[in-house]
Tab-separated table of C-alpha atoms in Angstrom:
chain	number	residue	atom	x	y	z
M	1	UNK	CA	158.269	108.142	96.298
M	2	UNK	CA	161.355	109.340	95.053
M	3	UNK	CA	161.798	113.027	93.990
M	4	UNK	CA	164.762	114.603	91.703
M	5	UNK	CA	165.892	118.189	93.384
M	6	UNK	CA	168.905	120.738	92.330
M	7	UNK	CA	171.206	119.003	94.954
M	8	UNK	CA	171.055	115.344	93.690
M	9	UNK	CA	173.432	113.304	92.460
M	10	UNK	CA	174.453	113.308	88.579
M	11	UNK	CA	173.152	109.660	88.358
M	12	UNK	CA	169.931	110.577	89.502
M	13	UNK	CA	168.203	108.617	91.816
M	14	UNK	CA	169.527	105.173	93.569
M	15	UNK	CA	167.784	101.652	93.305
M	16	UNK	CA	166.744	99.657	96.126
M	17	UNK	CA	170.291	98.709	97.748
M	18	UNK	CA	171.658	102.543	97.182
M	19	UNK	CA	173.387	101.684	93.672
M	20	UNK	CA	172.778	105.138	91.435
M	21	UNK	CA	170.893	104.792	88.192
M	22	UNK	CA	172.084	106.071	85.501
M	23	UNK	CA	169.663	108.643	83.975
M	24	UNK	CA	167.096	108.418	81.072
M	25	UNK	CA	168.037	109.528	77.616
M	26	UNK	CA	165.546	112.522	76.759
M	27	UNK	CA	164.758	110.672	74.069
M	28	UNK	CA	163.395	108.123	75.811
M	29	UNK	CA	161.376	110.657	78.443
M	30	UNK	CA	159.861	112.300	74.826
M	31	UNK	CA	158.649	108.952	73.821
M	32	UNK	CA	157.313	107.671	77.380
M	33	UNK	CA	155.034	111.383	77.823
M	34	UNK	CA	153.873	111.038	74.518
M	35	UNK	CA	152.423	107.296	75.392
M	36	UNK	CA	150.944	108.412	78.282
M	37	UNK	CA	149.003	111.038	76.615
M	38	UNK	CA	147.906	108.808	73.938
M	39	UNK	CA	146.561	105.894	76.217
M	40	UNK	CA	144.101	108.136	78.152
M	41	UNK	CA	142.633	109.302	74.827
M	42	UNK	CA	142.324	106.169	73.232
M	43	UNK	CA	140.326	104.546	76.662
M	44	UNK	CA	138.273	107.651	76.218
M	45	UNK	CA	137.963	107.245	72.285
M	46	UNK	CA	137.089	103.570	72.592
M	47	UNK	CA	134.107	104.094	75.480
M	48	UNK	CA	132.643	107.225	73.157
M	49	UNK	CA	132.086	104.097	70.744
M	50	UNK	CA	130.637	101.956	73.087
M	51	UNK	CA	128.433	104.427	74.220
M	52	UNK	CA	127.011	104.798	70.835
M	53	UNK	CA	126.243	101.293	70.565
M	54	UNK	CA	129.455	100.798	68.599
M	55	UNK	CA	129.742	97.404	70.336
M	56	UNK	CA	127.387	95.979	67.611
M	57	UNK	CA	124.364	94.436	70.359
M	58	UNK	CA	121.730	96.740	68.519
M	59	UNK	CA	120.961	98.468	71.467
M	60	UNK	CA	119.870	102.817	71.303
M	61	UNK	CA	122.739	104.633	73.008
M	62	UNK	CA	120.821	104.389	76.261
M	63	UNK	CA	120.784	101.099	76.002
M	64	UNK	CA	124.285	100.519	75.390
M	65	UNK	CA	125.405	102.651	78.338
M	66	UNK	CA	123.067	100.036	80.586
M	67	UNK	CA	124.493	97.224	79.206
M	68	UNK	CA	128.300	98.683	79.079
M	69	UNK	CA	128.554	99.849	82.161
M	70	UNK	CA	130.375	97.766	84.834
M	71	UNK	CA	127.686	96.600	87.553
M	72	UNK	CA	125.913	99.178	90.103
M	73	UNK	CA	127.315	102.063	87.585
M	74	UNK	CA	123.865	102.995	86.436
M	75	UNK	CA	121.453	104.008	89.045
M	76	UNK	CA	123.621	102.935	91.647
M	77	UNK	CA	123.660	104.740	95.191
M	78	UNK	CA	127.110	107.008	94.463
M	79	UNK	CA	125.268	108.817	91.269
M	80	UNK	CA	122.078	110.144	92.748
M	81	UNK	CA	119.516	107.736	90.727
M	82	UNK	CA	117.481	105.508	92.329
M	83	UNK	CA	117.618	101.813	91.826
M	84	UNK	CA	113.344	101.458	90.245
M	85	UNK	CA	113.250	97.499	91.676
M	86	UNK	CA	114.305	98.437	95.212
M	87	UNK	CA	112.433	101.187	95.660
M	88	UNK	CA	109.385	99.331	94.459
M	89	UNK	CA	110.378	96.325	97.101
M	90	UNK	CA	110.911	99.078	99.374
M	91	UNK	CA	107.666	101.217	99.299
M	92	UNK	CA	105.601	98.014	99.314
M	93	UNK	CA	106.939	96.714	102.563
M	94	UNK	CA	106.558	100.326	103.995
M	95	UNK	CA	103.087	99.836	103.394
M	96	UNK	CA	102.091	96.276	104.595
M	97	UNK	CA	103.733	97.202	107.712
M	98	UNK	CA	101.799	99.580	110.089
M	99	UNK	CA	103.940	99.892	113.446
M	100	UNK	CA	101.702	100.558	116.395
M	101	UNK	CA	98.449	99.648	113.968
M	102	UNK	CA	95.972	96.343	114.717
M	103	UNK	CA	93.560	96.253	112.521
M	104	UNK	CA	92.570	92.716	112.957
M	105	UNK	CA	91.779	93.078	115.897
M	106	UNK	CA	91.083	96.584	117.125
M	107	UNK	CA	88.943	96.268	120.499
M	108	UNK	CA	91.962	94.497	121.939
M	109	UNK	CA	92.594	95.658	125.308
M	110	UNK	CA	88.800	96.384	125.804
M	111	UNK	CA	86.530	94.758	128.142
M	112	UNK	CA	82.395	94.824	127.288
M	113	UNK	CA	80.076	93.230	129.677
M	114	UNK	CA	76.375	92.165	127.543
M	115	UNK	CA	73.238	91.607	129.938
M	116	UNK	CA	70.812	89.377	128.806
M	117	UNK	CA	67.824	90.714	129.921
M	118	UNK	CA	65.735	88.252	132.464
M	119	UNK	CA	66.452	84.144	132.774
M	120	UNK	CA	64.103	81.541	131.315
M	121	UNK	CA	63.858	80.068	134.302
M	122	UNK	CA	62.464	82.820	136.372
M	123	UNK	CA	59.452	81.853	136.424
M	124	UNK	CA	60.118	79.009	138.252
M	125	UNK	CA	61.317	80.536	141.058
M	126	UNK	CA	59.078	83.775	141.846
M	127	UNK	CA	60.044	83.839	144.824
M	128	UNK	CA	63.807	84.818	144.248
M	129	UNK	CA	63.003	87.161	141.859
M	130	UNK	CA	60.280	89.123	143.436
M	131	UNK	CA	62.400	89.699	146.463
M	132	UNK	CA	63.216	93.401	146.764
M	133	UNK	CA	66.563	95.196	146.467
M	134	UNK	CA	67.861	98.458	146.813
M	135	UNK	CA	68.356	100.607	143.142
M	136	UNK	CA	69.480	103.583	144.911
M	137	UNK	CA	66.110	105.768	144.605
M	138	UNK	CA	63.768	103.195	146.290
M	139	UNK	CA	63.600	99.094	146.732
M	140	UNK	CA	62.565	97.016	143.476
M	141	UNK	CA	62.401	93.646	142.521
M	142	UNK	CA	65.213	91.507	142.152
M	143	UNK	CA	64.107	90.673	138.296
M	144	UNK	CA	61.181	90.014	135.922
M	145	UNK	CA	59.919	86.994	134.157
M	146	UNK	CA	60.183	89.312	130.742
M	147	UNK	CA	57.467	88.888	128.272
M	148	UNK	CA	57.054	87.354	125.339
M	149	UNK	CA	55.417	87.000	121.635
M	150	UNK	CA	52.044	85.694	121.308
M	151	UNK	CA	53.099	82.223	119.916
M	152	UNK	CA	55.144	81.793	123.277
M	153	UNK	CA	58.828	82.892	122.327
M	154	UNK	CA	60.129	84.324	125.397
M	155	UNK	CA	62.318	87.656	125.611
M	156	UNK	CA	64.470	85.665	127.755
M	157	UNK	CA	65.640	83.278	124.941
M	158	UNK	CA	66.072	86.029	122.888
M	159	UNK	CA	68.111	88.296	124.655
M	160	UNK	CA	70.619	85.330	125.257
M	161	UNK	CA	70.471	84.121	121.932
M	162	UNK	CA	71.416	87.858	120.214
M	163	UNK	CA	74.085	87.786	123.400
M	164	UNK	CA	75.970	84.977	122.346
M	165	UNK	CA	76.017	86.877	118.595
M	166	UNK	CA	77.528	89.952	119.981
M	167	UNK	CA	79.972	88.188	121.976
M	168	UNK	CA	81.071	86.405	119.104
M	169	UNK	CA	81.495	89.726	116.873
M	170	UNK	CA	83.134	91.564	120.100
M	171	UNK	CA	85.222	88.304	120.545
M	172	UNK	CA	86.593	88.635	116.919
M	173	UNK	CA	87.466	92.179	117.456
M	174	UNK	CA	89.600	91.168	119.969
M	175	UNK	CA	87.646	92.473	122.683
M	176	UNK	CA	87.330	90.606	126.539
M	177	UNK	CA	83.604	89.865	126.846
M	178	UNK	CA	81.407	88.961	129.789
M	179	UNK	CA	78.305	87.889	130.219
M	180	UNK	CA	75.851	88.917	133.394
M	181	UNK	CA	74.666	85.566	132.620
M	182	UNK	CA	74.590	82.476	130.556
M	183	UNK	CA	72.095	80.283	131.323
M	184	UNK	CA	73.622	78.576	133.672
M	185	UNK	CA	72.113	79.792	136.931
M	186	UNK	CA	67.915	79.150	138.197
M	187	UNK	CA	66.878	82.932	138.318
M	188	UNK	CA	68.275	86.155	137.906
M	189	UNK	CA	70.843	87.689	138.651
M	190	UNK	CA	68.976	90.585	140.380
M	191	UNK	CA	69.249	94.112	138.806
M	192	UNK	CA	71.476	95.150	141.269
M	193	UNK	CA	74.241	92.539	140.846
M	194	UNK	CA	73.749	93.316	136.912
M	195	UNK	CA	75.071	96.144	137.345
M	196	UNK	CA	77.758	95.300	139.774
M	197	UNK	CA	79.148	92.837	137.784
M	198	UNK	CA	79.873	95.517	135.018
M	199	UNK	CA	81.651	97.680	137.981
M	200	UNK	CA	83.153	94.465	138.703
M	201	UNK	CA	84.757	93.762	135.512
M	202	UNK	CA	86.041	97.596	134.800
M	203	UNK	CA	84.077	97.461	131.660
M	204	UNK	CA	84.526	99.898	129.118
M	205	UNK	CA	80.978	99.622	127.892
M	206	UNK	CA	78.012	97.418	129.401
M	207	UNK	CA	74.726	96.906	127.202
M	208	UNK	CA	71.850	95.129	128.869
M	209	UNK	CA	69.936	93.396	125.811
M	210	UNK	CA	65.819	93.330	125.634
M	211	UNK	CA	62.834	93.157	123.721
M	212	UNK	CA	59.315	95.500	124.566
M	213	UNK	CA	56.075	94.397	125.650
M	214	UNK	CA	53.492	96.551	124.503
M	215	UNK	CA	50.732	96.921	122.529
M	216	UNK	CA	49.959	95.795	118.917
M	217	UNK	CA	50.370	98.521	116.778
M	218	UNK	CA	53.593	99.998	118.815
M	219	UNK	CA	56.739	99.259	116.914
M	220	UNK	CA	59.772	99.806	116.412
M	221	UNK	CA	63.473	100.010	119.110
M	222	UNK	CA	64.565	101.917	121.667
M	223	UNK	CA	67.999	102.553	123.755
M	224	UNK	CA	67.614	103.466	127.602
M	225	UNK	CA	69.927	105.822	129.025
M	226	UNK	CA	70.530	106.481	132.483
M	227	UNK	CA	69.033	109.393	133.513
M	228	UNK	CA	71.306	112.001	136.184
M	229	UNK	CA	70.699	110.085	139.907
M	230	UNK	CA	72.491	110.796	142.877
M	231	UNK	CA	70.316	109.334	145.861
M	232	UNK	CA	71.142	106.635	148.220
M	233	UNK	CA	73.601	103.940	146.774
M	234	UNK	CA	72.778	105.013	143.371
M	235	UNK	CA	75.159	108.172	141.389
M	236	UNK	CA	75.043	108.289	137.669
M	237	UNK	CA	77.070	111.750	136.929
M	238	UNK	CA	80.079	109.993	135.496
M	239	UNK	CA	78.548	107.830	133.187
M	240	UNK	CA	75.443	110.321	131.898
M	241	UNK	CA	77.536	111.789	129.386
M	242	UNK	CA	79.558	108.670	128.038
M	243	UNK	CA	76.524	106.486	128.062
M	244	UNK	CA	74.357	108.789	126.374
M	245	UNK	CA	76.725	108.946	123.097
M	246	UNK	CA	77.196	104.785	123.588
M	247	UNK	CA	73.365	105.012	123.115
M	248	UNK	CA	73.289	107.279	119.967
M	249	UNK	CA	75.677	104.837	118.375
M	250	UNK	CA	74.299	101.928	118.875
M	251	UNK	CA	70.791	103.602	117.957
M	252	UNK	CA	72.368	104.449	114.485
M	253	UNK	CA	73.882	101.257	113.688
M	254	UNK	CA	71.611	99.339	114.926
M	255	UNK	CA	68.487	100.817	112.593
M	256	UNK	CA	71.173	100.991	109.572
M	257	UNK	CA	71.858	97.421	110.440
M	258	UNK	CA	68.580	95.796	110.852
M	259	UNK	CA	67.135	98.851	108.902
M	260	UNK	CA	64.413	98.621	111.583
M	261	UNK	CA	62.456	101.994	112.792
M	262	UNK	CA	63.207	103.879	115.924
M	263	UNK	CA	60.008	103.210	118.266
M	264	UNK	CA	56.544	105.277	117.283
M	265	UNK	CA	55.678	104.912	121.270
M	266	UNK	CA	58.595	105.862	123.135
M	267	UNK	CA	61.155	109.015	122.751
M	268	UNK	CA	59.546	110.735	120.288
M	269	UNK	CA	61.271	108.777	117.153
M	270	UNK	CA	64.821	109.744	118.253
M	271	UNK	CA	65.037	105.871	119.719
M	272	UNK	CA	66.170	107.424	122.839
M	273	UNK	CA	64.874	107.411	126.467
M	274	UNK	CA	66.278	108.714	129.358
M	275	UNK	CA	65.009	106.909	132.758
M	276	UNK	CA	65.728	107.418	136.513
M	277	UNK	CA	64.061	103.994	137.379
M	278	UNK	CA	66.026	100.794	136.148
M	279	UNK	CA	68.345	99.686	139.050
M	280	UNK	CA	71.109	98.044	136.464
M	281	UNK	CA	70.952	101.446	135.273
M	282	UNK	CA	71.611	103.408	138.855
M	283	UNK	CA	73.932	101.668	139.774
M	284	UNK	CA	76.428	101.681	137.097
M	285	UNK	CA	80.093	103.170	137.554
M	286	UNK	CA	80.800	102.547	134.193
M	287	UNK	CA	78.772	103.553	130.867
M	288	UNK	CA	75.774	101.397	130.284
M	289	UNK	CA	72.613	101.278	128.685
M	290	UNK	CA	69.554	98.876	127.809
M	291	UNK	CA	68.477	98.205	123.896
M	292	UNK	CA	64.772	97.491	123.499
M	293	UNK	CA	64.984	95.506	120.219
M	294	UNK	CA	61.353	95.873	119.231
M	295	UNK	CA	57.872	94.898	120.710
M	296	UNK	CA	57.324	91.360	120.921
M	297	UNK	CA	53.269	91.931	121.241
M	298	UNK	CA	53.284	93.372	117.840
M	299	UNK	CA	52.732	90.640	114.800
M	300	UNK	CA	55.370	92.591	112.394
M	301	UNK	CA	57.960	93.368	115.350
M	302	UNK	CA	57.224	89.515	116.318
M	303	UNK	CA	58.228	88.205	112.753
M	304	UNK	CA	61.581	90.369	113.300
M	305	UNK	CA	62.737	89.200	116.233
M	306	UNK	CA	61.864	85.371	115.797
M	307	UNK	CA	63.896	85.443	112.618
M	308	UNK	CA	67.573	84.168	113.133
M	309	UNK	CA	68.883	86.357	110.242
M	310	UNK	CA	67.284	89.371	112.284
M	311	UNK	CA	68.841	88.737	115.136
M	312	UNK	CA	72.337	88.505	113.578
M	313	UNK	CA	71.522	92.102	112.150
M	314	UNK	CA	70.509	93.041	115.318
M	315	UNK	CA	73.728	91.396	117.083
M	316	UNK	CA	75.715	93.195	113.977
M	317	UNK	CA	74.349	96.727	114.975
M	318	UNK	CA	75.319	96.355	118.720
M	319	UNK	CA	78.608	95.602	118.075
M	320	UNK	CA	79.074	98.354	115.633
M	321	UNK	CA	77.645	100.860	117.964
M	322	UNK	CA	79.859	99.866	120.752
M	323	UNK	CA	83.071	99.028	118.409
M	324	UNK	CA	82.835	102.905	117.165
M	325	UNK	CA	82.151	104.508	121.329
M	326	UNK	CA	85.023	102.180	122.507
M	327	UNK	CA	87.523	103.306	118.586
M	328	UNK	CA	86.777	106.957	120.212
């Protein structure tokens, strides 16, 4: 930039090969400061105008700035005011992404081992199964034939059909199911390897599926807890507490779900009993109970649990019950 001082040459300053320029009239300095005041003020005049819709589009004065104003200078970053469209874009994509969140399938990660109670082919092999095995607290036999209704459906087929239910809601939770067994062995397995397959598989909750056989008249579920045992191979004290609150939830869901009755026979209607005797039960390491769906000797319990759409309910239950100890 050039700059005229006290000490510069008469000709002012020098163009670019060091030639001096002869200086401007004052004239001519009058009429050049007087343009460049009027320019300024007539730019300023003419947006004024356009500002008040003097443009002629119709538009409120609002409007006119909007549709004036060179791009991004309304609402742009640099003036403070939000642009309405991307913030909308941006607060819905906060919300349909949850980091950290799985809600489709939220049991991921957990394991749950279901024991179908008996084998329908135990009968055929009483031997096996009336061989005698340590629970801990005394010697007991390896497993049971079960019991059935009166017009011959066994608790065995039962407690494997409303297994293969749960596994299939636990499955779709994204939970790592097991089953004791499947079918797919002649007898058992004895009460003891129940309940070491559970250790086994580290499961976070084991539920050992039945159905009662008492008298007519005697309705109604229950859920078995393990009672406090330490005798022998058998020591419950780490899985008392956390079993007895996966039996309360799976109590509650179960009789909102199949909106069946807590038992009028055993635990004094609270649908909970506490036992020291069940081997799968003893020997647990890891929180475990049994269900007693209802009494299959009772003609109105009977009609319940030979229903398919019961079962589901009563599949639906378990799984809720174990879904909300495991979401804990």
């Amino acid at each position: 930039m050039s700059y005229t001082g006290p000490h510069s040459e008469p000709f002012g300053p020098t163009d670019p090969y060091g030639s001096p320029q002869p200086r401007r009239s004052p004239l001519r300095r009058t009429l050049t400061v007087a343009l460049a005041a009027l320019v300024p003020g007539a730019l300023l005049g003419w947006l004024v105008y356009e500002a008040l819709g003097g443009s002629g589009n119709g538009g409120t004065g609002a409007a006119g700035v909007g549709a004036g104003a060179p791009t991004g200078a309304v609402g742009s970053p640099s003036d403070g005011a939000p642009d309405d469209k991307a913030g909308t874009l941006s607060a819905t994509a906060s919300a349909s992404s949850s980091p950290g969140q799985d809600t489709a399938t939220p049991l991921k990660g957990r394991v749950v081992v279901i024991d179908p109670g008996h084998n329908v082919t135990n009968s055929e092999h009483t031997a096996e199964i009336n061989r005698k095995v340590d629970i801990g607290t005394n010697l007991k036999e390896c497993d049971t034939t079960g019991t059935s209704t009166n017009s011959g459906y066994s608790e065995a087929k039962f407690t494997l059909d409303v297994a293969h239910r749960l596994r299939t809601l636990l499955q779709e939770q994204g939970a790592t199911v097991k089953l004791t067994q499947d079918g797919d062995r002649p007898f058992g397995p004895c009460v003891d390897e129940r309940a070491r397959i559970g250790n086994a598989a580290h499961a976070d909750a084991v539920v050992s599926i039945h159905a009662d056989g008492s008298a007519e008249g005697n309705r109604g579920f229950h859920v078995i807890l393990p009672g406090l045992v330490h005798e022998g191979a058998a020591d419950t004290r780490s899985i008392v507490a956390p079993s007895k609150e996966l039996g309360k939830l799976i109590a509650d869901d179960f009789a909102h779900s199949t909106g069946s009755s807590p038992s009028n026979y055993i635990g004094d209607g609270t649908g909970l009993d506490t036992r020291k005797d069940l081997g799968g039960l003893n020997l647990s390491t890891v929180p475990k109970v049994f269900i007693e769906c209802g009494n299959m000797r009772d003609t109105k319990d009977a009609a319940l649990l030979t229903s398919g759409a019961w079962r589901q309910k009563a599949a639906q239950g378990i799984s809720e019950g174990i879904a909300g100890f495991l979401r804990q």
